[in-house]
């Protein structure tokens, strides 16, 4: 018997499989979709069996070493999905399969997950037989043990202390041992306080239920009750004996939502959390596969959960960047959800208070169904947004916190209400700069200035992680005139502590949340009112629901408008609206203060009015004028080279080829990528603006097949890229 195996190796030809012989004693274990261990050169690799090979072979084949799995890990459905993904992203098939599986089931990870079992006991004879044994035996202990089983079917072995008597009862055939797989995560229990849905919520659910579209956009302001709508739709889906997937941007930041789902659905929820251990993830995967969990919540990769009959796929905060994977395969969770929706005849529901321009446009023109929740539940008002012009504030000598924000914070502290402050930049200062010669400290491997972190007294590159001790003397001119420019959350925290000595202040950013569970700790502590002020980066902006927050302040709120990216307006609008939505979620009247340098920018003006529609109308004009999505699609071709010159030459060659092959599309570049050098690689970028993907795919496949990539030279294809 011969089999074709797909392994993860960097051999020029994409998706090439290798044929191996199967020793006769292993033949019975062979099944497509299982993993095998094979010799490869002088290495041993793991790979997936993708076919039984019946072709005659005239060269000598090597034998496989072993079959890893008892049960196949890739099902026919997963093979099909992997092929689809590979085709739309141009990623190697093996990357697609690996991405779909939890770590424990990927090939070549050499991870041994222990399956934990727990031993139980049950009666092995009829109740009559047992009763007559109880009558006849003289042993009090044996009587006591057997009596336990008269009204309980299963008892954990660990619960019975008298092991010697137990052993006798098993030997006599009165009791038997049973083994059950034990999961690492504790069971969740229902703890539901049922809400009565509002008329608006019921209408949305009704429209979704009877509608005939495949995909729906639920556009609902923050706090309008979208989460309750999701749970109700899933209730109905479970009644039909179908399962549901709920995608969230990032689990650690959405634990409040997860808890609400667990309270509502108890142990039917499986959570695929990126910070679970490999064993825990494997257990959740198995619970889903066995049908024990019917609702899967997780980040984008949860879309691959092995559900048999999906009834609905919900994507919360559908506009978030995290639904796009940045490394190969560069897939978007939306596309996978749409594919699965078709396969399972399941509807896809996208939810957001600030939809992406693409989704909103599709909903407006009727490609997606459009559902809307216009007001907050219980008529709570959206917060009042005040704009503070920092040019003016700086003139008065307020550099970090404006007078207006300081006054508002004091007021809320007096009222014992809580405050959130967003500054979307971590570290102490943006960078250090020599006042006498102008020297700045760049990362030696990347084309970017390093950020100063005061707590560790280090300068760090936020791209590659390179860090070096801060110095006092300029390496160029040897004077002691280094000054920090700009500021991040660390400095903001220092400033707040200085100004509000009695306030309890906590910071949440990448630097304070490196440990497992640290997000939840901060969120819970703030939620329990152990702190007065929570400050942080965009991490604090999303999804959180604190009932006592009545003021949100945003520092440098319009900074991100300067990023050279056609989506910078959209992203800024989304972030500011999201964080504003954290204020005044209950009966407290919420207040928001945005500190900006461009108070007249339409993004700032429309955030102030909570007017997504107005923002959309302005933004769409710009997109149309400059021909950007949703008026076209964008593909990026990144040429990544160790050598500066060669990188440019090849980029030019590729760009010329694309221009020739795709005369009906716009081909731009090569340009230097926004961050030109990362980790010692130079990065050039070509862009294609297109309408017809088939044609572009064909051409890019030619590029892919033509160039041999290696250690010094790579080409990355990215459809609908987030970074340029
Ligand atoms: P969103 O997901 O749109 O931000 P949520 O579903 O979190 O909104 O709802 C906001 C708040 O209103 C939550 O505290 C939620 O429990 C509450 N809520 C939602 N729907 C109802 C309802 N029908 N009756 C009472 N409270 C509700
Ligand atoms: Zn670096």
XYZ file of C-alpha atoms and ligand atoms in Angstrom:
752
model
C 0.000 0.000 0.000
C 1.193 3.506 -0.873
C -0.004 6.813 0.494
C 0.463 10.496 -0.373
C 1.494 12.655 2.546
C 1.451 16.435 2.894
C 4.210 17.736 5.149
C 5.226 21.240 6.149
C 8.508 21.862 4.369
C 9.740 24.749 2.366
C 10.179 23.134 -1.026
C 9.714 25.457 -3.970
C 6.634 23.806 -5.424
C 3.493 24.584 -3.528
C 1.393 21.795 -2.113
C 3.585 18.976 -3.346
C 2.827 15.697 -1.625
C 5.263 12.842 -1.082
C 4.509 9.172 -1.613
C 5.437 6.577 1.017
C 5.099 2.848 1.425
C 3.048 1.485 4.291
C 4.440 -1.595 6.053
C 1.796 -4.311 6.071
C 1.371 -4.260 9.870
C 0.297 -0.586 9.685
C -2.070 -0.964 6.726
C -5.171 -1.477 8.849
C -4.564 1.863 10.572
C -4.340 3.921 7.386
C -7.127 6.387 6.768
C -7.165 9.656 4.840
C -6.986 12.576 7.279
C -4.842 10.848 9.915
C -1.327 11.987 10.724
C 1.711 9.840 10.063
C 5.359 10.141 10.968
C 7.647 9.869 7.931
C 11.364 10.055 7.168
C 12.239 13.185 5.214
C 15.862 13.628 4.219
C 17.592 12.977 7.492
C 14.683 14.333 9.520
C 11.494 12.784 10.814
C 8.402 14.808 10.022
C 4.715 14.544 10.689
C 2.251 14.966 7.864
C -1.341 14.358 6.842
C -2.412 11.412 4.714
C -4.193 13.059 1.792
C -4.648 10.123 -0.580
C -4.183 6.415 -1.096
C -1.875 6.139 -4.100
C -2.518 3.387 -6.649
C -0.173 4.636 -9.365
C 2.705 2.383 -10.359
C 5.981 3.807 -9.092
C 9.307 2.886 -10.619
C 11.563 4.522 -8.046
C 12.161 3.245 -4.594
C 9.904 4.559 -1.860
C 10.593 5.020 1.814
C 8.339 3.524 4.437
C 6.329 5.553 6.910
C 7.488 5.269 10.510
C 4.187 5.274 12.336
C 0.529 6.272 12.285
C -0.112 8.895 14.944
C -3.872 9.015 15.253
C -6.550 6.515 16.197
C -9.157 8.764 14.655
C -8.735 11.044 11.648
C -8.063 14.702 12.441
C -8.962 16.092 9.011
C -12.457 15.239 7.827
C -13.559 15.422 4.179
C -15.318 18.719 4.996
C -12.083 20.116 6.396
C -10.151 19.053 3.322
C -12.654 20.903 1.171
C -12.524 24.021 3.335
C -8.713 23.945 3.347
C -8.683 23.851 -0.434
C -11.127 26.715 -0.635
C -8.998 28.780 1.753
C -5.822 28.019 -0.094
C -7.453 29.075 -3.318
C -8.723 32.431 -2.082
C -5.567 33.371 -0.151
C -2.874 31.732 -2.307
C -1.482 30.196 0.878
C 0.053 26.699 0.830
C -2.517 24.007 1.617
C -0.517 22.772 4.568
C -0.748 26.210 6.230
C -4.510 26.110 5.775
C -4.898 22.675 7.358
C -2.586 23.546 10.220
C -4.511 26.758 10.905
C -7.799 24.909 11.122
C -6.637 22.523 13.849
C -5.899 23.077 17.543
C -2.208 22.838 18.424
C -2.522 19.308 19.749
C -3.750 18.039 16.373
C -1.418 19.949 14.061
C 1.243 17.993 12.243
C 4.802 18.238 13.458
C 4.209 19.901 16.766
C 5.349 16.913 18.821
C 2.930 17.784 21.520
C 1.677 14.988 23.657
C -1.620 15.792 25.211
C -2.464 13.490 28.087
C -6.040 12.391 28.025
C -7.158 12.476 31.623
C -9.637 9.874 32.680
C -11.606 9.542 35.854
C -12.731 6.199 37.232
C -16.324 5.641 38.246
C -18.109 2.650 39.728
C -21.523 1.235 39.046
C -23.464 -1.905 39.904
C -22.588 -4.959 37.873
C -25.528 -7.082 38.992
C -29.261 -6.602 39.274
C -30.591 -4.760 42.310
C -32.166 -7.995 43.627
C -28.825 -9.798 43.539
C -27.155 -6.918 45.300
C -29.867 -6.725 47.944
C -29.532 -10.411 48.702
C -25.752 -9.988 48.958
C -26.276 -7.141 51.428
C -28.516 -9.478 53.499
C -25.996 -12.250 53.513
C -22.643 -10.505 54.032
C -21.253 -9.902 57.507
C -19.057 -6.978 56.456
C -20.584 -3.692 57.618
C -18.309 -1.734 55.294
C -19.352 -3.728 52.222
C -23.006 -3.247 53.155
C -22.496 0.502 53.465
C -20.765 0.764 50.114
C -23.411 -1.228 48.255
C -26.190 0.752 49.874
C -24.753 3.872 48.255
C -25.427 2.386 44.827
C -29.053 1.595 45.463
C -30.067 5.139 44.656
C -27.113 6.347 42.624
C -25.999 4.925 39.286
C -22.444 6.266 39.185
C -20.058 7.120 41.985
C -16.521 8.414 41.471
C -13.964 5.927 42.772
C -12.171 8.744 44.556
C -15.300 9.344 46.660
C -15.111 5.933 48.292
C -12.503 5.770 51.009
C -12.520 2.098 52.011
C -10.508 0.855 49.033
C -9.886 -2.700 50.349
C -13.560 -3.564 50.640
C -14.189 -1.927 47.299
C -11.618 -4.208 45.731
C -13.402 -7.265 47.123
C -16.744 -6.100 45.730
C -15.214 -5.610 42.293
C -13.563 -9.051 42.424
C -16.883 -10.611 43.384
C -18.417 -9.008 40.319
C -20.895 -6.853 42.265
C -19.389 -3.553 41.136
C -17.610 -2.612 37.953
C -15.223 0.181 37.038
C -15.978 2.643 34.245
C -13.648 5.220 32.762
C -14.738 8.601 31.590
C -12.611 11.203 29.882
C -12.148 14.107 32.200
C -11.914 17.640 30.882
C -9.456 20.106 32.279
C -11.791 23.073 32.431
C -14.422 23.247 35.150
C -18.054 22.938 34.121
C -20.005 26.142 33.681
C -23.421 26.413 35.251
C -26.503 28.258 34.165
C -27.276 31.319 36.183
C -29.752 33.110 34.092
C -31.868 36.078 34.892
C -34.196 36.114 31.955
C -34.787 39.527 30.392
C -37.922 40.456 28.517
C -36.832 41.476 25.072
C -37.895 44.896 23.878
C -40.164 45.346 20.877
C -37.183 46.493 18.816
C -35.183 43.427 19.757
C -38.091 41.114 18.942
C -38.545 42.773 15.570
C -34.886 42.281 14.704
C -35.074 38.613 15.677
C -38.272 38.109 13.715
C -36.827 39.775 10.602
C -33.705 37.668 10.854
C -35.693 34.496 11.371
C -38.083 34.890 8.447
C -35.684 36.736 6.125
C -34.367 35.088 2.978
C -30.849 36.545 2.800
C -27.784 34.465 3.637
C -26.002 37.260 5.482
C -27.383 39.963 7.781
C -25.880 43.076 9.276
C -27.198 44.062 12.693
C -26.370 47.716 13.070
C -27.075 48.661 16.682
C -25.650 51.447 18.804
C -23.548 50.477 21.823
C -25.767 49.172 24.604
C -28.733 48.583 22.300
C -29.026 44.956 23.364
C -27.289 43.145 20.520
C -25.918 40.479 22.855
C -29.419 39.593 24.064
C -30.498 39.292 20.435
C -27.624 36.890 19.738
C -28.568 34.687 22.683
C -32.205 34.550 21.676
C -31.357 33.609 18.107
C -29.148 30.827 19.440
C -31.929 29.588 21.736
C -34.063 29.072 18.644
C -31.200 27.426 16.823
C -30.719 24.897 19.648
C -34.426 24.122 19.593
C -33.940 22.993 16.017
C -31.101 20.750 17.237
C -28.530 22.856 15.424
C -25.354 24.458 16.690
C -23.972 27.976 16.730
C -20.659 29.768 16.377
C -20.073 33.174 17.948
C -16.931 34.994 16.919
C -15.574 37.790 19.088
C -12.554 39.986 18.386
C -10.487 38.792 21.317
C -11.662 36.584 24.146
C -9.604 38.178 26.911
C -11.298 41.481 26.171
C -14.765 39.979 25.896
C -14.912 37.864 29.049
C -18.005 39.793 30.131
C -19.819 38.637 27.007
C -18.548 35.089 27.469
C -19.806 35.071 31.057
C -23.229 36.181 29.908
C -23.294 33.300 27.436
C -22.203 30.841 30.107
C -24.849 32.116 32.489
C -27.457 31.655 29.800
C -26.356 28.375 28.232
C -24.265 26.750 30.973
C -22.109 23.845 29.906
C -23.378 23.911 26.318
C -20.816 26.633 25.593
C -17.294 25.760 24.509
C -14.732 28.511 24.620
C -11.724 28.469 22.352
C -9.565 30.944 24.161
C -6.091 31.706 22.856
C -4.734 31.637 26.391
C -6.049 28.175 27.199
C -3.355 25.551 27.516
C -2.999 23.130 24.604
C -4.639 20.457 26.717
C -7.583 22.642 27.623
C -8.075 23.609 23.982
C -7.929 19.997 22.946
C -10.582 19.124 25.521
C -12.884 21.868 24.263
C -12.336 20.642 20.697
C -13.321 17.117 21.730
C -16.404 18.346 23.584
C -17.486 20.090 20.389
C -16.727 17.086 18.218
C -18.721 14.782 20.483
C -21.683 17.133 20.377
C -21.429 17.888 24.112
C -20.971 21.592 23.436
C -23.359 23.174 20.986
C -22.238 26.784 21.070
C -18.685 27.752 20.296
C -17.335 31.158 21.279
C -13.907 32.259 20.243
C -11.693 34.499 18.154
C -11.437 34.104 14.365
C -10.002 30.568 14.504
C -13.156 29.373 16.300
C -14.831 29.471 12.895
C -13.055 26.131 12.295
C -14.702 24.392 15.258
C -15.789 20.842 14.313
C -19.544 21.351 14.500
C -21.695 18.943 12.534
C -24.799 20.969 11.834
C -24.381 24.716 12.133
C -27.575 26.740 12.447
C -26.145 30.246 12.760
C -22.783 32.023 12.728
C -22.592 35.319 14.596
C -19.690 37.716 14.194
C -19.750 40.362 16.912
C -17.970 43.683 16.303
C -17.708 42.574 12.710
C -15.532 45.542 11.711
C -12.585 44.535 13.893
C -9.177 43.992 12.331
C -8.585 40.883 14.383
C -10.871 38.884 12.074
C -8.143 39.045 9.489
C -5.123 36.803 10.003
C -1.889 38.610 9.309
C 0.312 35.642 8.545
C -0.193 32.819 6.100
C -2.919 31.838 5.428
C -4.074 35.478 5.335
C -7.752 34.671 5.553
C -10.643 36.764 6.757
C -13.044 35.056 9.174
C -15.960 36.631 7.265
C -15.102 34.641 4.153
C -14.843 31.366 6.037
C -18.129 32.095 7.816
C -19.853 32.802 4.487
C -18.480 29.567 3.035
C -19.694 27.531 6.023
C -23.012 29.339 6.014
C -23.607 28.148 2.450
C -22.497 24.576 3.213
C -24.690 24.255 6.287
C -27.587 26.371 5.025
C -26.961 28.582 8.039
C -27.379 32.321 8.201
C -24.504 34.591 9.116
C -25.181 37.561 11.397
C -22.683 40.414 11.515
C -23.119 42.800 14.440
C -21.627 46.206 15.089
C -22.313 49.727 16.250
C -19.745 50.932 13.733
C -19.846 48.546 10.762
C -17.052 48.432 8.228
C -17.738 50.568 5.173
C -17.808 47.399 3.097
C -20.452 45.631 5.184
C -22.606 48.717 5.617
C -22.574 49.343 1.889
C -23.532 45.752 1.137
C -26.387 45.984 3.620
C -27.553 49.287 2.149
C -27.675 47.961 -1.395
C -29.412 44.768 -0.320
C -26.644 42.208 -0.716
C -26.889 41.642 3.042
C -30.084 41.888 5.028
C -30.182 45.037 7.145
C -31.304 44.975 10.783
C -31.189 47.929 13.085
C -31.385 48.774 16.802
C -31.526 52.531 16.999
C -31.659 53.234 20.709
C -30.127 52.002 23.914
C -32.141 49.605 26.035
C -34.435 51.275 28.601
C -34.003 54.564 26.793
C -30.625 55.217 28.366
C -29.114 58.174 26.593
C -25.921 58.014 24.607
C -23.234 60.030 26.385
C -22.564 63.691 25.705
C -19.325 64.164 23.828
C -17.209 67.276 24.378
C -14.302 68.186 22.141
C -11.279 69.939 23.628
C -8.913 71.676 21.239
C -5.436 70.825 22.507
C -3.794 73.645 20.560
C -5.620 76.016 22.880
C -4.984 73.836 25.911
C -1.231 73.719 25.233
C -1.153 77.484 25.089
C -2.575 77.516 28.590
C 0.143 75.113 29.689
C -1.922 71.910 29.847
C 0.040 69.407 27.831
C -1.257 65.948 28.745
C -4.596 66.470 30.477
C -6.653 69.509 29.581
C -8.221 71.734 32.201
C -11.663 70.510 31.107
C -10.738 66.853 31.593
C -9.091 67.506 34.975
C -12.211 69.321 36.206
C -14.484 66.540 34.971
C -12.342 63.845 36.622
C -12.454 65.705 39.953
C -16.215 65.994 39.709
C -16.683 62.266 39.065
C -14.249 61.312 41.825
C -16.303 63.391 44.248
C -19.470 61.624 43.149
C -17.750 58.225 43.524
C -18.364 57.471 39.862
C -15.700 55.794 37.763
C -13.555 57.092 34.946
C -11.853 55.518 31.925
C -9.027 57.203 30.049
C -7.807 56.009 26.682
C -4.438 56.769 25.193
C -3.668 54.474 22.333
C 0.075 54.370 22.816
C 1.943 52.341 25.381
C 5.265 53.021 27.006
C 6.507 56.184 28.700
C 7.535 58.431 25.839
C 7.257 57.855 22.104
C 10.959 58.156 21.641
C 14.123 59.848 22.894
C 15.709 62.588 20.929
C 19.007 64.438 21.405
C 18.340 68.153 21.689
C 21.773 69.160 20.568
C 22.356 66.931 17.492
C 18.875 65.557 16.752
C 19.859 61.898 17.136
C 16.983 59.463 17.608
C 17.258 55.835 18.684
C 16.148 53.458 15.979
C 15.827 49.718 16.317
C 18.913 48.206 14.681
C 16.757 45.664 12.838
C 13.702 47.747 11.974
C 13.097 51.088 10.365
C 11.398 52.541 13.426
C 12.192 54.600 16.529
C 12.183 52.767 19.837
C 9.750 53.585 22.626
C 11.043 54.429 26.090
C 9.564 52.338 28.943
C 10.263 53.869 32.326
C 9.236 50.943 34.558
C 11.930 48.756 33.045
C 14.154 51.715 32.061
C 14.455 50.210 28.585
C 13.967 51.347 25.039
C 11.901 48.840 23.084
C 11.067 48.180 19.452
C 7.321 47.497 19.252
C 7.822 45.542 16.036
C 10.476 42.951 16.757
C 10.678 43.232 20.543
C 14.340 44.298 20.568
C 15.143 46.083 23.851
C 18.123 47.968 25.152
C 18.917 49.817 28.379
C 18.260 53.538 28.251
C 21.407 55.676 28.233
C 21.928 59.284 29.318
C 24.625 60.342 26.897
C 23.945 60.766 23.189
C 26.034 58.222 21.255
C 26.484 60.752 18.409
C 27.518 64.018 20.037
C 28.317 62.717 23.528
C 26.301 65.441 25.255
C 23.746 64.815 27.967
C 20.816 66.439 26.234
C 18.414 63.576 25.588
C 14.778 64.486 25.877
C 11.655 62.359 25.642
C 9.225 63.274 22.940
C 5.531 62.490 23.174
C 4.040 60.271 25.827
C 2.380 56.910 26.332
C 0.223 55.224 28.947
C 3.074 54.875 31.452
C 3.610 58.619 31.574
C -0.137 59.270 31.617
C -0.434 57.024 34.654
C 2.331 58.954 36.390
C 0.609 62.243 35.585
C -2.779 61.026 36.858
C -1.220 59.818 40.095
C 0.397 63.202 40.589
C -2.815 65.116 39.950
C -5.205 62.830 41.841
C -3.212 61.582 44.789
C -6.127 59.939 46.563
C -7.593 58.204 43.539
C -7.000 54.514 42.961
C -5.662 54.121 39.441
C -5.047 51.030 37.318
C -3.469 50.701 33.876
C -4.315 48.105 31.218
C -2.085 47.748 28.167
C 0.115 45.104 26.604
C 2.759 45.682 29.284
C 0.448 45.068 32.258
C -1.360 42.058 30.784
C 1.391 39.635 29.905
C 0.233 36.997 32.389
C -2.597 34.542 31.890
C -5.738 35.929 33.467
C -4.379 39.428 33.989
C -7.030 41.004 31.739
C -9.844 39.501 33.769
C -8.180 40.492 37.025
C -8.024 44.142 36.008
C -11.520 44.134 34.538
C -13.033 42.424 37.575
C -11.251 44.699 40.023
C -12.458 47.771 38.163
C -15.930 46.335 37.836
C -16.012 45.756 41.634
C -15.078 49.394 42.071
C -11.712 48.673 43.657
C -10.319 51.395 41.392
C -11.566 54.832 40.445
C -9.714 55.312 37.182
C -8.905 52.738 34.502
C -6.487 53.958 31.887
C -5.146 52.054 28.937
C -4.724 51.536 25.211
C -7.466 50.408 22.792
C -7.773 47.305 24.970
C -10.120 49.224 27.261
C -12.232 50.523 24.382
C -14.076 47.401 23.404
C -17.122 45.589 24.608
C -16.684 46.263 28.312
C -19.841 46.949 30.284
C -19.251 48.811 33.572
C -22.330 50.241 35.203
C -20.590 52.955 37.251
C -18.499 54.618 34.544
C -19.786 58.086 33.762
C -16.726 59.697 32.200
C -14.512 58.580 29.356
C -11.528 60.724 28.405
C -9.489 60.200 25.265
C -6.006 61.687 24.974
C -4.665 62.429 21.485
C -7.957 61.191 20.102
C -7.159 62.196 16.534
C -3.588 60.897 16.419
C -4.546 57.883 14.341
C -5.963 60.098 11.584
C -2.356 60.747 10.542
C -1.587 57.114 9.750
C -1.059 56.806 5.991
C -3.831 54.320 5.351
C -7.090 54.839 3.501
C -8.909 53.317 6.476
C -7.469 55.673 9.111
C -10.680 57.747 9.248
C -12.834 54.660 9.564
C -10.621 53.093 12.224
C -10.525 56.320 14.233
C -14.296 56.704 14.060
C -14.740 53.109 15.217
C -12.304 53.329 18.116
C -13.654 56.631 19.418
C -17.287 55.541 19.113
C -16.505 52.262 20.853
C -14.757 53.888 23.773
C -17.407 56.590 24.039
C -19.946 53.778 24.330
C -18.357 52.693 27.620
C -19.724 55.793 29.344
C -23.130 56.035 31.015
C -24.384 52.552 30.189
C -26.939 52.585 33.004
C -28.982 55.359 34.523
C -25.932 57.608 34.988
C -25.690 60.328 32.357
C -22.459 59.580 30.543
C -19.884 62.116 29.513
C -17.030 61.838 27.035
C -14.146 64.260 26.529
C -12.049 63.969 23.394
C -8.749 65.869 23.382
C -7.841 66.600 19.765
C -5.728 68.820 17.554
C -8.182 68.877 14.616
C -11.570 69.621 16.160
C -13.113 70.327 12.739
C -12.249 67.007 11.131
C -15.412 65.230 9.987
C -14.472 62.101 11.921
C -14.330 64.053 15.178
C -17.502 65.971 14.391
C -19.496 62.853 13.593
C -18.205 60.979 16.652
C -19.401 63.922 18.722
C -22.910 63.559 17.300
C -22.891 59.727 17.439
C -23.730 59.953 13.795
C -22.419 56.928 11.939
C -24.598 57.732 8.938
C -23.100 61.187 8.581
C -19.631 59.758 8.924
C -20.465 57.149 6.305
C -21.771 59.715 3.832
C -18.552 61.752 4.012
C -16.206 58.809 4.033
C -17.850 57.092 1.083
C -17.373 60.180 -1.088
C -13.646 60.079 -0.430
C -13.478 56.339 -1.132
C -15.293 56.797 -4.403
C -13.127 59.682 -5.509
C -9.895 57.827 -4.802
C -11.233 54.438 -5.876
C -10.817 52.527 -2.643
C -12.970 49.744 -1.131
C -15.929 49.274 -1.207
C -15.569 50.517 -4.817
C -12.851 48.004 -5.557
C -10.925 45.257 -3.799
C -7.280 45.530 -2.911
C -4.575 42.906 -3.069
C -1.104 43.589 -1.799
C 2.018 41.833 -2.992
C 4.845 42.300 -0.528
C 8.341 41.618 -1.683
C 10.505 40.982 1.334
C 14.220 40.885 0.792
C 17.410 40.793 2.820
C 19.060 42.873 0.110
C 17.927 46.398 -0.569
C 18.862 46.555 -4.267
C 17.722 43.105 -5.232
C 14.414 43.619 -3.451
C 13.748 46.725 -5.460
C 14.756 45.116 -8.754
C 12.455 42.136 -8.249
C 9.601 44.358 -7.084
C 9.919 46.411 -10.234
C 9.944 43.268 -12.338
C 6.815 41.936 -10.629
C 5.023 45.251 -10.863
C 5.799 45.511 -14.600
C 4.516 41.997 -15.129
C 1.285 42.763 -13.265
C 0.735 45.946 -15.242
C 1.148 44.019 -18.465
C -1.082 41.094 -17.464
C -3.806 43.135 -15.785
C -4.433 46.086 -18.084
C -8.001 46.544 -16.826
C -6.951 46.924 -13.207
C -4.935 49.543 -11.383
C -1.484 48.349 -10.362
C 0.406 50.628 -7.989
C 4.015 50.458 -6.882
C 6.479 49.232 -6.043
C 6.627 51.499 -3.027
C 8.357 51.058 0.286
C 5.980 49.440 2.781
C 4.772 51.747 5.559
C 7.400 50.240 7.789
C 10.149 49.681 5.322
C 12.489 47.525 7.326
C 11.436 44.940 9.904
C 13.783 42.398 11.437
C 16.505 43.211 8.887
C 14.253 42.570 5.897
C 13.402 45.319 3.403
C 9.762 45.398 2.424
C 8.423 46.604 -0.923
C 4.776 46.755 -1.761
C 2.755 46.497 -4.969
C -0.994 47.033 -4.853
C -3.695 45.889 -7.224
C -7.085 47.543 -7.190
C -9.445 45.101 -8.828
C -13.040 44.116 -9.347
C -12.698 40.575 -10.692
C -10.753 38.315 -8.368
C -10.510 35.319 -10.710
C -8.378 37.195 -13.181
C -6.113 38.531 -10.431
C -5.730 35.108 -8.843
C -4.651 33.597 -12.148
C -2.007 36.251 -12.642
C -0.713 36.066 -9.097
C -0.436 32.302 -9.342
C 1.906 32.838 -12.261
C 4.025 35.141 -10.106
C 3.959 32.603 -7.312
C 5.119 29.805 -9.579
C 7.778 31.849 -11.287
C 9.831 32.936 -8.279
C 11.747 30.586 -6.066
C 11.474 31.946 -2.533
C 14.149 31.291 0.038
C 15.678 32.592 3.269
C 16.607 35.916 1.685
C 13.597 36.546 -0.482
C 9.894 36.073 0.100
C 6.683 37.138 -1.593
C 3.560 37.598 0.492
C 0.125 37.843 -1.073
C -2.503 39.579 0.965
C -6.085 40.106 -0.164
C -7.864 42.921 1.612
C -4.754 43.802 3.641
C -4.863 45.734 6.893
C -1.309 46.995 6.921
C 0.494 48.411 3.943
P -24.813 45.620 23.107
O -24.363 44.215 22.919
O -25.615 46.149 21.962
O -23.764 46.571 23.578
P -26.094 44.518 25.438
O -26.788 43.307 24.927
O -24.822 44.345 26.185
O -25.902 45.591 24.280
O -27.142 45.311 26.329
C -26.777 46.447 27.086
C -27.319 46.294 28.508
O -28.739 46.250 28.489
C -26.867 45.015 29.163
O -26.579 45.271 30.511
C -28.061 44.100 29.015
O -28.126 43.138 30.060
C -29.227 45.049 29.072
N -30.351 44.583 28.256
C -30.332 44.175 26.980
N -31.567 43.858 26.550
C -32.385 44.064 27.593
C -33.801 43.926 27.797
N -34.613 43.514 26.808
N -34.308 44.231 29.004
C -33.497 44.661 29.989
N -32.179 44.813 29.884
C -31.612 44.520 28.695
Zn 12.895 46.047 15.763
